[in-house]
mmCIF file of C-alpha atoms and ligand atoms in Angstrom:
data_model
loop_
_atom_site.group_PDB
_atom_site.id
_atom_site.type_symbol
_atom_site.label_atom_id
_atom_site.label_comp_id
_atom_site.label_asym_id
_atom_site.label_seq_id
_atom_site.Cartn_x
_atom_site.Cartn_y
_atom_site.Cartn_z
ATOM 1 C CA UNK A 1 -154.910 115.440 -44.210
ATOM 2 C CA UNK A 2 -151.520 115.345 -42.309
ATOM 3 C CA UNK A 3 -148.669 116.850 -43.727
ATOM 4 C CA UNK A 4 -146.846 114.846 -46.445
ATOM 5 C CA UNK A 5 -142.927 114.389 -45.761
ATOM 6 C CA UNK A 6 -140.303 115.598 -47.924
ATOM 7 C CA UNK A 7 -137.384 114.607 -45.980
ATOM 8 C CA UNK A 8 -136.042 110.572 -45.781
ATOM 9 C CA UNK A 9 -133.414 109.806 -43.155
ATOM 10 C CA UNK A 10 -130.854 106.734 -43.882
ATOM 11 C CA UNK A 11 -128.945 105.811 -41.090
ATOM 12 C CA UNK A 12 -125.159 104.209 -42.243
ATOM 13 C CA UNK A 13 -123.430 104.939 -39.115
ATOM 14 C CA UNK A 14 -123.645 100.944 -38.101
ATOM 15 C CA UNK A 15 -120.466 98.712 -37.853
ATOM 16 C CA UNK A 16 -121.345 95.740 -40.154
ATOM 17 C CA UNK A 17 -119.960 93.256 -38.441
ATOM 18 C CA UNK A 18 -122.374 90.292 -39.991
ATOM 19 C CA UNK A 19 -120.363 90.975 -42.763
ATOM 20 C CA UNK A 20 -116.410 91.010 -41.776
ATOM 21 C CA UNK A 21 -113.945 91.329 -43.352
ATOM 22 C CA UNK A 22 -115.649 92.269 -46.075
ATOM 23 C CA UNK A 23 -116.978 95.472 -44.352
ATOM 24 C CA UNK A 24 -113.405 95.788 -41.844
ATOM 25 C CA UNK A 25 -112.439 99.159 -44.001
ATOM 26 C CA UNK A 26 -115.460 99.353 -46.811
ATOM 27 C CA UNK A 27 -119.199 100.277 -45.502
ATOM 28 C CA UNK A 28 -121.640 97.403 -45.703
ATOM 29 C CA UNK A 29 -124.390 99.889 -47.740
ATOM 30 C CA UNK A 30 -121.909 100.171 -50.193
ATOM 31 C CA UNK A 31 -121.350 96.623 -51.009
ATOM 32 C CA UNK A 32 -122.968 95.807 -54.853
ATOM 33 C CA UNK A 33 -126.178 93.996 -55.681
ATOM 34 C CA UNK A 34 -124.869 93.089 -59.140
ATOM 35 C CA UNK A 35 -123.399 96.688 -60.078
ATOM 36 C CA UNK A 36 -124.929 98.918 -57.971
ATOM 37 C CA UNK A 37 -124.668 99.318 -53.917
ATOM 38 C CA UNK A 38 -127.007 98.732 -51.735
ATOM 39 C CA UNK A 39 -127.616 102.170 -50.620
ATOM 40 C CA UNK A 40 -128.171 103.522 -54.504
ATOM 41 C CA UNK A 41 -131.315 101.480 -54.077
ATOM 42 C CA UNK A 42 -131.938 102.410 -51.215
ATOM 43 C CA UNK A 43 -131.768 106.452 -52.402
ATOM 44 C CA UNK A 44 -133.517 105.653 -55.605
ATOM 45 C CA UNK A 45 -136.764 104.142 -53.233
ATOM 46 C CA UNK A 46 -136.647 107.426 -51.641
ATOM 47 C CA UNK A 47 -135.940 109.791 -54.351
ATOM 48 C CA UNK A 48 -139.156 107.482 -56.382
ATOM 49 C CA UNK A 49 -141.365 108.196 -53.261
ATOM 50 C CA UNK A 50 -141.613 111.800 -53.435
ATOM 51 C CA UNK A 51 -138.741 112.247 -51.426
ATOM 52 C CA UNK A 52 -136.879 115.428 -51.817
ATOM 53 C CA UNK A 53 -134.225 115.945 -49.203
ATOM 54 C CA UNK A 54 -131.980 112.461 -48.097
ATOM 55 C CA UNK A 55 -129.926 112.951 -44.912
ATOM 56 C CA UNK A 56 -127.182 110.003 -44.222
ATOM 57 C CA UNK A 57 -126.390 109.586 -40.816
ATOM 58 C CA UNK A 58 -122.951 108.291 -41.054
ATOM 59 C CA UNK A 59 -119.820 107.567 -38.839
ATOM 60 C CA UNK A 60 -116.413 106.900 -39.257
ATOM 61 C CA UNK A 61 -115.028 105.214 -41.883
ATOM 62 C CA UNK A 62 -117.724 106.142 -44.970
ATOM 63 C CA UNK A 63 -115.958 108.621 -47.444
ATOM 64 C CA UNK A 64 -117.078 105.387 -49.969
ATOM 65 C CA UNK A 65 -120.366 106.477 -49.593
ATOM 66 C CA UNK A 66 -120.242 109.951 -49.132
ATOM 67 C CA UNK A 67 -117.795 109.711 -52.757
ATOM 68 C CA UNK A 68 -120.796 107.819 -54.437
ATOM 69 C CA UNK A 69 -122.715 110.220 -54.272
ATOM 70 C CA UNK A 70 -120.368 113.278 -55.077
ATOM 71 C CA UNK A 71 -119.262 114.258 -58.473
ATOM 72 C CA UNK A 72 -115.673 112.653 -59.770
ATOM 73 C CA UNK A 73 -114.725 114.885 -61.984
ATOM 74 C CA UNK A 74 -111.063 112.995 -63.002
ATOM 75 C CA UNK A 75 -113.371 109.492 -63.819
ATOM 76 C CA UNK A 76 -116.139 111.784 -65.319
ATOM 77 C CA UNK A 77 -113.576 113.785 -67.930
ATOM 78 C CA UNK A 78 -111.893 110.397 -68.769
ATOM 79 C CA UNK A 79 -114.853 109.082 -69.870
ATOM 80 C CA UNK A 80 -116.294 111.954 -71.675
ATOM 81 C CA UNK A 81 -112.852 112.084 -73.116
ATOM 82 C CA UNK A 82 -113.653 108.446 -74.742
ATOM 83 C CA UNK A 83 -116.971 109.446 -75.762
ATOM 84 C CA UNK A 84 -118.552 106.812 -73.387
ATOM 85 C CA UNK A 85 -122.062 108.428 -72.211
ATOM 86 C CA UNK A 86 -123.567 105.255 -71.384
ATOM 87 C CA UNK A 87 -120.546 104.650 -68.300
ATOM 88 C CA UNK A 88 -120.520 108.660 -68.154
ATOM 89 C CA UNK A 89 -124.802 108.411 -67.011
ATOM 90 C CA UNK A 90 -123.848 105.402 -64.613
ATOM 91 C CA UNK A 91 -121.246 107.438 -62.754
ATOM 92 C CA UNK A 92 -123.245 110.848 -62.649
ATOM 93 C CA UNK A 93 -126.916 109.639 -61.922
ATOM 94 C CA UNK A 94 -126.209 109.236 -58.196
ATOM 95 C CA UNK A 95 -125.174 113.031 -57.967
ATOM 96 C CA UNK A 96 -128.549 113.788 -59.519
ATOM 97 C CA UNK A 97 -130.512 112.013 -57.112
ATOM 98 C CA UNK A 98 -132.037 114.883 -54.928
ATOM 99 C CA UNK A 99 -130.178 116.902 -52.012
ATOM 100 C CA UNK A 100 -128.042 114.741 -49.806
ATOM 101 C CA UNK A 101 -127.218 116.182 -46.623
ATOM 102 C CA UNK A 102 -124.468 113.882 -44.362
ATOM 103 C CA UNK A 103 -124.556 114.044 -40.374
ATOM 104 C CA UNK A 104 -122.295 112.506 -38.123
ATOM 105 C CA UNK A 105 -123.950 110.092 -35.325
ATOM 106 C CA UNK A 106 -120.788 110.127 -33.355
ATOM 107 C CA UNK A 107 -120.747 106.265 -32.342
ATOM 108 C CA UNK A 108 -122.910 103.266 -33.235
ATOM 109 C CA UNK A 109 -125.099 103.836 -30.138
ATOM 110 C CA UNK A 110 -127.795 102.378 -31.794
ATOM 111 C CA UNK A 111 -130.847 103.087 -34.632
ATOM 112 C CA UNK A 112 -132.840 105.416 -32.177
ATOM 113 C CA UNK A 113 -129.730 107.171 -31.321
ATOM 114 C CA UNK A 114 -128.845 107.499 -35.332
ATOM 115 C CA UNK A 115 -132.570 108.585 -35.796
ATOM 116 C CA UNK A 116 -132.479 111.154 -32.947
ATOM 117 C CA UNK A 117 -129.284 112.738 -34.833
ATOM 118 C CA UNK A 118 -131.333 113.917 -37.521
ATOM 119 C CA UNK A 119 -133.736 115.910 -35.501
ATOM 120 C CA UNK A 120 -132.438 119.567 -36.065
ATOM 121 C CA UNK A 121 -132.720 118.300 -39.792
ATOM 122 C CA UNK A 122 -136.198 116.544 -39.586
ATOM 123 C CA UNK A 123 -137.482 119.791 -37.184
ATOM 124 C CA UNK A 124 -140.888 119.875 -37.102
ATOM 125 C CA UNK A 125 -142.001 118.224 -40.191
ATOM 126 C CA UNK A 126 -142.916 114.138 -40.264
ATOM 127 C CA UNK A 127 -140.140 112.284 -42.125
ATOM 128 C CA UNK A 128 -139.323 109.058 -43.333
ATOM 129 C CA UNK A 129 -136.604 106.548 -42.390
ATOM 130 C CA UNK A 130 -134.954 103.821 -44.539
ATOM 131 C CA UNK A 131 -132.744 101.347 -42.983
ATOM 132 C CA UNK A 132 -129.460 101.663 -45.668
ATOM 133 C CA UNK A 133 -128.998 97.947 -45.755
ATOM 134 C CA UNK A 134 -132.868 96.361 -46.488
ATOM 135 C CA UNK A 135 -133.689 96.619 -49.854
ATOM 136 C CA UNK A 136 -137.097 96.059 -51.409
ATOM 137 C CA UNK A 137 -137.833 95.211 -55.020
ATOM 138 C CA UNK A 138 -137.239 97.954 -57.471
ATOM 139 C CA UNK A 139 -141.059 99.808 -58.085
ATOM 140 C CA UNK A 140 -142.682 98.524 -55.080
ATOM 141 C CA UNK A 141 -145.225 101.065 -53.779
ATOM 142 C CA UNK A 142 -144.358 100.665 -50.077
ATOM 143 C CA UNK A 143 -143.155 103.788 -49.236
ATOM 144 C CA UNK A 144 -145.509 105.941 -51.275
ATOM 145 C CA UNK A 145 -148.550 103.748 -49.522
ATOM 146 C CA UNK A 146 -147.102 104.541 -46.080
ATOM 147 C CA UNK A 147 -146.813 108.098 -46.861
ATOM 148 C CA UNK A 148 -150.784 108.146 -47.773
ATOM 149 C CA UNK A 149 -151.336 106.057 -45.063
ATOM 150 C CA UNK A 150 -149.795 108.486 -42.557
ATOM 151 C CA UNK A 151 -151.554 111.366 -44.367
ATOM 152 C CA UNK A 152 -154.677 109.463 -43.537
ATOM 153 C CA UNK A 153 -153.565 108.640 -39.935
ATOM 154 C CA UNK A 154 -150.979 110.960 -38.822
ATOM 155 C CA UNK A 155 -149.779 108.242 -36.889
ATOM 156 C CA UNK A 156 -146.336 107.085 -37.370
ATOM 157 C CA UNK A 157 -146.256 104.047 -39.971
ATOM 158 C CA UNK A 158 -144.359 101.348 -39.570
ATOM 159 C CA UNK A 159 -143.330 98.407 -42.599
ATOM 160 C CA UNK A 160 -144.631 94.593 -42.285
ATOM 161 C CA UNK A 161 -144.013 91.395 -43.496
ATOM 162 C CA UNK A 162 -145.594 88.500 -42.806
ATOM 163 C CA UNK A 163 -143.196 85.544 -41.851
ATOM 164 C CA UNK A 164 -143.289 82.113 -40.920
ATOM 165 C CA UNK A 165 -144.059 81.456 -37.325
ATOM 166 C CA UNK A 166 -140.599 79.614 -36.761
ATOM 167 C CA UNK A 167 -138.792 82.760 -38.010
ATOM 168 C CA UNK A 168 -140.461 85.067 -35.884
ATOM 169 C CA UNK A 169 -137.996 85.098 -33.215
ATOM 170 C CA UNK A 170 -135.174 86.602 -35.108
ATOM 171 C CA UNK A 171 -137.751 90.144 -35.749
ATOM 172 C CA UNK A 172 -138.885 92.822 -34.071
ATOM 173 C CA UNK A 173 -142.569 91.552 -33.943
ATOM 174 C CA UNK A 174 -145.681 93.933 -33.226
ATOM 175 C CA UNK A 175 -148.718 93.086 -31.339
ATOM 176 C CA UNK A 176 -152.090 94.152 -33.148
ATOM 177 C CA UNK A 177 -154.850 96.408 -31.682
ATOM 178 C CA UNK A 178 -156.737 94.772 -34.420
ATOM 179 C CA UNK A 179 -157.088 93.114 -37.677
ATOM 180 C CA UNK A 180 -155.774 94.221 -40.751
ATOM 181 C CA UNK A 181 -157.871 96.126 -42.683
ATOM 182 C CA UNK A 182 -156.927 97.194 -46.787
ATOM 183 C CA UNK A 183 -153.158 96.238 -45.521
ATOM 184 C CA UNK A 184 -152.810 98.506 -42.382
ATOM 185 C CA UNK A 185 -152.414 97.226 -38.733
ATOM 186 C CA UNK A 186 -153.373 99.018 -35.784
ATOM 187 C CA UNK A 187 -149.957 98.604 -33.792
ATOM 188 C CA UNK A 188 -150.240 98.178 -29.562
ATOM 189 C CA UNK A 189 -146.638 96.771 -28.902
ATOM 190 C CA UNK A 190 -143.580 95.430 -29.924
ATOM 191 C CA UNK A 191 -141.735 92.665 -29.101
ATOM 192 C CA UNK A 192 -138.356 92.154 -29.975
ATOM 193 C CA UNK A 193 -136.936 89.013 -31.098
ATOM 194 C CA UNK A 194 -140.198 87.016 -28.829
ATOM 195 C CA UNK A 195 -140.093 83.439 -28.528
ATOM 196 C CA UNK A 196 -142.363 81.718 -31.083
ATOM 197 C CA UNK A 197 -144.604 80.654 -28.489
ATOM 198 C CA UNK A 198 -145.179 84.372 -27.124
ATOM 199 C CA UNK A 199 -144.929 86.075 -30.235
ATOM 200 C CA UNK A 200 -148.216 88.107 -30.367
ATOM 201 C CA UNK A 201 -148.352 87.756 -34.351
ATOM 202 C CA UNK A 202 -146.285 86.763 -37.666
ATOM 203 C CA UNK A 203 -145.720 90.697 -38.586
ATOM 204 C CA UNK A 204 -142.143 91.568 -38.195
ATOM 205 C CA UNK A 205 -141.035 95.351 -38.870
ATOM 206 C CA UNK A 206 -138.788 96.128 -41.622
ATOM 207 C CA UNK A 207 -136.281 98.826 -42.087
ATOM 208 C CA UNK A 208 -139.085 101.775 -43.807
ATOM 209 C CA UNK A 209 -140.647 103.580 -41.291
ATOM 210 C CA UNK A 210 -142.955 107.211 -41.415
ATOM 211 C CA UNK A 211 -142.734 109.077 -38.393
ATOM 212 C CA UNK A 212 -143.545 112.039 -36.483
ATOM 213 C CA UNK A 213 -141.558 114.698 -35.144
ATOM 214 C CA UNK A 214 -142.882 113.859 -31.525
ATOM 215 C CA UNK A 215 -140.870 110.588 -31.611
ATOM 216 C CA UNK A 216 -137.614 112.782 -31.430
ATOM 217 C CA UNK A 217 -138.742 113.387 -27.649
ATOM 218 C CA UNK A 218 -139.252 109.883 -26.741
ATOM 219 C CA UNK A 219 -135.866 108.882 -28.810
ATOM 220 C CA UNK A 220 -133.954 111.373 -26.636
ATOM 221 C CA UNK A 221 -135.871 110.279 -22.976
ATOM 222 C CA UNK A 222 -134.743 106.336 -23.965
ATOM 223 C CA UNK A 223 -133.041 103.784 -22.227
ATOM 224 C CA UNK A 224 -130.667 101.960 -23.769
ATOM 225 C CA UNK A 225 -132.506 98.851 -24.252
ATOM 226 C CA UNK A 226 -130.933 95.819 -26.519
ATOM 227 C CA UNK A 227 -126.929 95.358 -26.629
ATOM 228 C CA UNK A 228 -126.899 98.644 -24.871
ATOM 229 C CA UNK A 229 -128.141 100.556 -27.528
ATOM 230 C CA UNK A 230 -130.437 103.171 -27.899
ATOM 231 C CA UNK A 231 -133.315 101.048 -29.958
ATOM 232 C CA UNK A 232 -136.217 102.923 -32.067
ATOM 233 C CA UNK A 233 -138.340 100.166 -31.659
ATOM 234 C CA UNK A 234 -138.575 101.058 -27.774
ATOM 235 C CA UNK A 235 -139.302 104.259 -28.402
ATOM 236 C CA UNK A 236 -142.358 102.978 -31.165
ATOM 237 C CA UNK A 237 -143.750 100.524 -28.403
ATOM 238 C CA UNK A 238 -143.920 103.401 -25.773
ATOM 239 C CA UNK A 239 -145.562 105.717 -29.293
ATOM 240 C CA UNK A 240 -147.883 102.611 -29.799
ATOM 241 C CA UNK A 241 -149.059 101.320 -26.165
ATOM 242 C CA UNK A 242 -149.500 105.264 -24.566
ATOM 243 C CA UNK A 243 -150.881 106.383 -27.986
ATOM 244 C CA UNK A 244 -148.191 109.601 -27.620
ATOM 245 C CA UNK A 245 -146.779 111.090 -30.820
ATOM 246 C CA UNK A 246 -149.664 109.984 -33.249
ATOM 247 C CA UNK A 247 -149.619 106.233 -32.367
ATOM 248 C CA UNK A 248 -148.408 103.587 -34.727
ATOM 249 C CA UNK A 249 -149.681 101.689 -37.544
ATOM 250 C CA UNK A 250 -148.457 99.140 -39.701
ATOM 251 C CA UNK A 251 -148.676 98.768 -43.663
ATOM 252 C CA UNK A 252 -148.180 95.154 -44.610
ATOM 253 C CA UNK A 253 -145.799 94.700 -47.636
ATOM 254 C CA UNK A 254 -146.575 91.820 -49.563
ATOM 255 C CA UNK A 255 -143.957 92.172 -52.178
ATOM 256 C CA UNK A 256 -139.944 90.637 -52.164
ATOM 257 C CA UNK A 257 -137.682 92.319 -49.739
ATOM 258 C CA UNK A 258 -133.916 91.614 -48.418
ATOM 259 C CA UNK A 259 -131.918 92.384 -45.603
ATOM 260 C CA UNK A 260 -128.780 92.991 -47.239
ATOM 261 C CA UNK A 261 -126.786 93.315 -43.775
ATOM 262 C CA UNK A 262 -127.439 89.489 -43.955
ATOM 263 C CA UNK A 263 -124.980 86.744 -45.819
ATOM 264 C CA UNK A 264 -127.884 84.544 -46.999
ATOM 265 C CA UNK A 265 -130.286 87.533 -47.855
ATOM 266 C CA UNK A 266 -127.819 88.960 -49.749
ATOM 267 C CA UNK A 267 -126.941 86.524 -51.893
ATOM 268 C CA UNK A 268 -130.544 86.003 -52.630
ATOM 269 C CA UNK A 269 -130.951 89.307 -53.685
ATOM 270 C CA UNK A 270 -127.819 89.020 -55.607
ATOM 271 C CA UNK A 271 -129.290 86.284 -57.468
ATOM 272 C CA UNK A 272 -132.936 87.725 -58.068
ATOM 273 C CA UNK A 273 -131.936 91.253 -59.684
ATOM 274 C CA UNK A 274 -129.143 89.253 -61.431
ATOM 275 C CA UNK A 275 -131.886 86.922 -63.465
ATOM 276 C CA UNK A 276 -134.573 89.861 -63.872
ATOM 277 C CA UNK A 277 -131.522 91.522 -65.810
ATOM 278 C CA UNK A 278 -131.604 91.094 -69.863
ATOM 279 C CA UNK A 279 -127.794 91.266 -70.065
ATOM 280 C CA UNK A 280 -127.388 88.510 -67.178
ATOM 281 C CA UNK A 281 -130.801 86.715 -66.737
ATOM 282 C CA UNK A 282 -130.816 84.229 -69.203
ATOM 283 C CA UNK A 283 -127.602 83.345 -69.161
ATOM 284 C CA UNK A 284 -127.245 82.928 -65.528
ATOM 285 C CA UNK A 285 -130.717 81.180 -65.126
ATOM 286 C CA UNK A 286 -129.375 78.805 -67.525
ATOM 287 C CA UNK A 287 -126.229 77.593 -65.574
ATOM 288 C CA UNK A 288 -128.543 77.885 -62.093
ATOM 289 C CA UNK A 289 -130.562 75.019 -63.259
ATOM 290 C CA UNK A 290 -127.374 72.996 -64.485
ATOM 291 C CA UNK A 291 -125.661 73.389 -61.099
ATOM 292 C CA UNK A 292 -128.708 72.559 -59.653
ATOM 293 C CA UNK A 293 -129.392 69.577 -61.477
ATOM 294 C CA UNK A 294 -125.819 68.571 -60.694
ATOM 295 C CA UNK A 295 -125.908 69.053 -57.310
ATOM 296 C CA UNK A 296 -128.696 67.162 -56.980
HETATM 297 P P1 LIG B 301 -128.001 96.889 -38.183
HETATM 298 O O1 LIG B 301 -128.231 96.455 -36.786
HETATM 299 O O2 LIG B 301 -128.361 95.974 -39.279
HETATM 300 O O3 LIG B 301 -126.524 97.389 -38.467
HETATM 301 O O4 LIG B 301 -128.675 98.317 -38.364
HETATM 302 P P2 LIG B 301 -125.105 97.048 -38.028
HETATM 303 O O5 LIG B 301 -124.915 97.232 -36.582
HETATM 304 O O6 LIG B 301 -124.272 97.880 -38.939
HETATM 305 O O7 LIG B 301 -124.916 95.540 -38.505
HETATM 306 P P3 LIG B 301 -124.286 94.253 -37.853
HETATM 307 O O8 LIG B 301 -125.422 93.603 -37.113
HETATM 308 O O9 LIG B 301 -123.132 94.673 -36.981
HETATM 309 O O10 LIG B 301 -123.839 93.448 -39.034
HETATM 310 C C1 LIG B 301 -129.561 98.669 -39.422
HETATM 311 C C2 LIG B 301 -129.157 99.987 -40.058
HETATM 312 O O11 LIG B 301 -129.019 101.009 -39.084
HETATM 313 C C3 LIG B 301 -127.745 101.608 -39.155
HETATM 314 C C4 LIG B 301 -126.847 100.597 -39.884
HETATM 315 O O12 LIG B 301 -125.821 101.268 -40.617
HETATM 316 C C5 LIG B 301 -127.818 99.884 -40.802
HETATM 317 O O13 LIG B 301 -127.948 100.516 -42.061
HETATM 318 N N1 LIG B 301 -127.259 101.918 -37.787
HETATM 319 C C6 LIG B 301 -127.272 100.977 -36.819
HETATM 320 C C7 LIG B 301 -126.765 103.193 -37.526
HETATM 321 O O14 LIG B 301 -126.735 104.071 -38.415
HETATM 322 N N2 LIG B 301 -126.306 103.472 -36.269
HETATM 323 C C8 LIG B 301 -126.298 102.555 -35.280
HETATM 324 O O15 LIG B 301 -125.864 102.891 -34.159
HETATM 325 C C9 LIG B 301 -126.802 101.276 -35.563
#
């Protein structure tokens, strides 16, 4: 067995600009799925997974975030002042959620950049990353079956869907050593964003990745690749096709999953843990189907 990680790594440092105005002074993690941000999901996922230790890797521009997850004692007295413990639990559960440690990236160079600023945290010990804007749904087992898959492995693991071959173009896509086999990929390549006639398969990587400290090395011996950035997927095809650092594998996640960076995905997402919800479900599935039937 490989060692188990303890530590999750979110990068926030990114600029959001899918989402302006909206995110011209607020961070995009921190937007709400209902009544909750993004990033509290994110956190719980982590926190649910065994995770111990959460580092943000943020930039300018995210006191929001960092404040969500600090005490406020002024809101917290008011309310205990009123007697309200139900609003009281909703504003002091994120404090609870684990140790949260903040670094700066200093500049949106990129994921692998934001990554590589978390390696004097990270050290020598494997450690996951979750993207702070791609939520999947609440209870899934991904992350805890990529941690035993890694134990299993040691490689570094990476998170798969499955799309439709006319989406593929608009993922990072891998190429497979092999079949899959109980869910898990042998990884060779990557290809970023490939044209549907050259993508190599319909697995695209999603934002929950296990890795090993040995990717730090490659991460910090990368060429900016994409829009000038420093990309972690370049760094996980040179892991996967030399077979350096442990390798890569891929766990395919069957299960529903959003990129919240995205308009349409996040209105989706909006919608789904809006009608799962006793208090809003039924009485927002009811005026769906009117509008729908109206619109029809
Ligand atoms: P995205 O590419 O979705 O983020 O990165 P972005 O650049 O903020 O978004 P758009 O495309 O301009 O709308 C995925 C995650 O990685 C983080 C982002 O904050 C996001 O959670 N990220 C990205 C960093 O922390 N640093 C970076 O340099 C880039």
């Amino acid at each position: 067995m490989h060692a188990t990680p303890r530590k999750a790594v979110i990068p926030v440092a990114g600029l959001g600009t899918r989402f302006l105005p909206a995110t011209k002074a607020m961070p995009k993690e921190m937007l709400p799925l209902v009544d909750k941000p993004v990033i509290q999901y994110v956190v719980e996922e982590a926190v649910a997974s065994g995770l111990t230790d959460i580092l943000f890797v943020t930039g300018r521009d995210k006191y929001a975030l960092e404040n969500h997850f600090d005490t406020s004692a002024d809101l917290e007295s008011r309310l205990e002042a009123k007697g309200d413990q139900e609003k009281l639990d909703l504003v002091q559960a994120p404090t609870e959620l684990g140790n949260i440690h903040y670094v700066r990236q200093g500049g949106a160079k990129g994921l692998g950049h934001a990554v590589n600023a978390a390696a004097s945290f990270t050290s020598d010990e494997p450690f996951a990353v979750l993207l702070g804007d791609d939520v999947v749904e609440e209870n899934s087992d991904l992350l805890k079956t990529m941690i035993a898959v890694h134990g299993k492995t040691g490689a570094n693991v990476v998170a798969l869907v499955e799309v439709p071959r006319e989406e593929i173009h608009k993922y990072g896509c891998i190429k497979p050593a092999g079949p899959e086999v109980d869910g898990v990929i042998e990884v060779s390549d990557f290809v970023e964003k490939p044209k549907t006639e050259l993508a190599p398969s319909n697995f695209a990587v999603i934002g929950r990745y296990i890795l090993n400290p040995g990717i730090h090395e490659l991460l910090a011996k990368q060429e900016p690749g994409a829009g000038g950035e420093i990309q972690l997927t370049d760094a996980l095809a040179k892991a996967a096709r030399e077979k350096l650092a442990g390798g890569v594998v891929g766990v395919v996640f069957r299960g529903e999953r959003y990129d919240a960076g995205d308009k349409l995905e996040f209105l989706k997402a909006t919608v789904l843990l809006a009608t799962k919800r006793d208090d809003l479900g039924p009485g927002l599935m009811a005026w769906l189907k009117d509008f729908v039937a109206k619109s029809k």
